[in-house]
Amino acid sequence: MNLKKSRGLLCERVELRYDFIRQEKKAYPVTVLCKVMEVSRSGFYEYFHSFNKKPDKSSGKAVLKARVGAIFKEHRSKYGSRRIAKKLKDEDYQIGRYKVRRLIKKQLTLDALAMAYWRRKPPSGLLHYSDRVSQYACHDYQKRLNQYGMVASMSRKGNC
């Protein structure tokens, strides 16, 4: 987009100028855009950060989990946490590589449990022993164990 076209926005509200800067910040430096649009850089960043506030955690997590899973499956489980995080950042998600890695690990353990359950069809009340790694102690994993009628067993400290 041509910066000369932005001159018509100078008569508009400040929010419209900030939106223009937000859309063009990948193509041009923010300082240059702020000078052209005649707004303060600090004002833009204040607006930008209020615009990028995280939504409701529960709904945001569900959407993020679904998107990470979709990208992982879309690339036939060949994309790692770095590639997925980069792809999500390109889609304007605010997420780091380690969060993506944690989500992938969690999903992997849930998938492995489901596969083991459906292949072996264990009796109800089966004692499932695991270490205290966070993937096994998480609420989703514990809920899935209860759903399958299994009893979780961990060492003393995280005795679930």
Coordinates of C-alpha atoms in Angstrom, one line a residue:
M1 CA 0.0 0.0 0.0
N2 CA 1.2 3.5 -0.8
L3 CA 1.8 5.8 2.2
K4 CA 0.5 8.7 0.1
K5 CA -3.0 7.2 0.3
S6 CA -2.9 7.5 4.1
R7 CA -3.2 11.4 3.9
G8 CA -7.0 11.1 3.6
L9 CA -7.0 9.5 7.0
L10 CA -5.5 12.5 8.7
C11 CA -8.9 14.1 9.0
E12 CA -10.4 11.0 10.5
R13 CA -10.5 9.9 14.2
V14 CA -7.3 8.8 15.8
E15 CA -8.5 5.2 16.1
L16 CA -8.7 4.9 12.3
R17 CA -5.2 6.2 12.0
Y18 CA -4.0 3.6 14.6
D19 CA -5.8 0.9 12.7
F20 CA -4.0 1.9 9.5
I21 CA -0.7 1.8 11.3
R22 CA -1.5 -1.6 12.8
Q23 CA -2.3 -3.0 9.3
E24 CA 0.8 -1.5 7.7
K25 CA 3.3 -2.1 10.5
K26 CA 4.7 -5.2 8.8
A27 CA 5.6 -3.3 5.7
Y28 CA 6.9 0.0 7.2
P29 CA 8.6 1.0 10.5
V30 CA 6.1 2.2 13.1
T31 CA 8.1 5.4 13.7
V32 CA 7.7 6.4 10.1
L33 CA 4.0 5.5 10.0
C34 CA 3.4 7.5 13.2
K35 CA 5.2 10.6 11.7
V36 CA 3.2 10.3 8.5
M37 CA -0.1 9.9 10.3
E38 CA 0.8 12.6 12.8
V39 CA 0.2 10.5 15.9
S40 CA 2.5 9.8 18.8
R41 CA 4.3 6.4 18.9
S42 CA 3.4 5.9 22.5
G43 CA -0.3 6.5 21.8
F44 CA -0.2 3.9 19.0
Y45 CA 1.4 1.3 21.2
E46 CA -1.1 2.0 24.0
Y47 CA -3.9 1.4 21.5
F48 CA -2.1 -1.6 20.0
H49 CA -1.7 -3.3 23.3
S50 CA -5.3 -2.7 24.3
F51 CA -6.3 -4.1 20.9
N52 CA -4.2 -7.2 21.5
K53 CA -5.5 -7.9 25.0
K54 CA -6.0 -11.6 25.5
P55 CA -9.6 -12.7 25.3
D56 CA -11.4 -14.8 27.9
K57 CA -8.8 -17.4 28.9
S58 CA -11.1 -20.4 28.6
S59 CA -12.4 -19.6 25.1
G60 CA -9.0 -18.3 24.0
K61 CA -7.3 -21.5 25.1
A62 CA -9.8 -23.7 23.3
V63 CA -9.4 -21.8 20.0
L64 CA -5.6 -21.9 20.4
K65 CA -5.5 -25.6 21.1
A66 CA -7.8 -26.3 18.1
R67 CA -5.6 -24.1 15.8
V68 CA -2.3 -25.7 17.0
G69 CA -3.9 -29.2 16.5
A70 CA -5.1 -28.2 13.0
I71 CA -1.7 -26.9 11.9
F72 CA -0.1 -30.0 13.3
K73 CA -2.4 -32.3 11.4
E74 CA -2.4 -30.1 8.3
H75 CA 1.3 -30.7 7.9
R76 CA 1.0 -34.4 8.7
S77 CA 2.7 -34.1 12.1
K78 CA 5.9 -32.9 10.6
Y79 CA 5.8 -29.3 11.9
G80 CA 7.5 -28.8 15.3
S81 CA 6.9 -26.2 17.9
R82 CA 9.0 -23.6 16.1
R83 CA 7.3 -23.8 12.8
I84 CA 3.8 -23.9 14.4
A85 CA 4.6 -20.9 16.5
K86 CA 5.9 -19.0 13.5
K87 CA 2.8 -19.9 11.5
L88 CA 0.6 -18.7 14.4
K89 CA 2.5 -15.5 14.8
D90 CA 1.9 -14.9 11.0
E91 CA -1.8 -15.3 11.8
D92 CA -1.5 -12.7 14.5
Y93 CA -1.8 -15.0 17.5
Q94 CA 0.3 -14.1 20.5
I95 CA 2.0 -17.3 21.5
G96 CA 5.5 -18.5 22.1
R97 CA 7.3 -21.6 21.0
Y98 CA 7.3 -23.2 24.5
K99 CA 3.6 -22.8 24.9
V100 CA 3.1 -24.5 21.5
R101 CA 5.5 -27.3 22.6
R102 CA 3.5 -27.8 25.8
L103 CA 0.2 -28.0 23.9
I104 CA 1.6 -30.5 21.4
K105 CA 3.0 -32.7 24.3
K106 CA -0.3 -32.6 26.1
Q107 CA -2.2 -33.6 23.0
L108 CA 0.3 -36.3 22.3
T109 CA -0.2 -37.9 25.7
L110 CA -4.0 -37.7 25.4
D111 CA -3.8 -39.3 22.0
A112 CA -1.5 -42.1 23.2
L113 CA -3.8 -42.8 26.1
A114 CA -6.9 -43.0 23.8
M115 CA -5.0 -45.3 21.4
A116 CA -3.9 -47.6 24.2
Y117 CA -7.5 -47.7 25.6
W118 CA -9.1 -48.5 22.3
R119 CA -6.6 -51.1 21.3
R120 CA -6.4 -53.0 24.6
K121 CA -9.9 -52.4 26.0
P122 CA -8.7 -52.6 29.7
P123 CA -11.2 -53.5 32.5
S124 CA -12.6 -50.8 34.7
G125 CA -10.5 -49.9 37.7
L126 CA -7.2 -50.4 36.0
L127 CA -4.3 -48.9 37.9
H128 CA -2.5 -46.4 35.6
Y129 CA 1.0 -45.6 37.0
S130 CA 2.8 -42.6 35.7
D131 CA 5.5 -40.2 36.9
R132 CA 4.7 -36.6 38.1
V133 CA 5.3 -34.9 34.7
S134 CA 2.9 -32.2 34.1
Q135 CA 1.3 -33.9 31.1
Y136 CA 0.1 -36.7 33.3
A137 CA -1.0 -34.5 36.2
C138 CA -3.0 -32.1 34.0
H139 CA -6.8 -31.9 34.5
D140 CA -7.5 -33.1 30.9
Y141 CA -5.5 -36.2 31.4
Q142 CA -7.0 -37.0 34.8
K143 CA -10.5 -36.4 33.4
R144 CA -9.8 -38.8 30.5
L145 CA -8.5 -41.4 33.0
N146 CA -11.8 -41.1 34.9
Q147 CA -13.7 -41.3 31.7
Y148 CA -12.1 -44.6 30.9
G149 CA -12.6 -45.9 34.4
M150 CA -8.9 -46.0 35.2
V151 CA -7.3 -45.1 38.6
A152 CA -4.3 -42.8 38.5
S153 CA -1.3 -43.7 40.6
M154 CA 1.7 -41.4 41.0
S155 CA 4.5 -41.2 43.5
R156 CA 3.7 -39.7 46.9
K157 CA 4.0 -35.9 46.2
G158 CA 1.6 -35.7 43.3
N159 CA -0.7 -38.5 44.5
C160 CA -3.7 -38.0 42.3

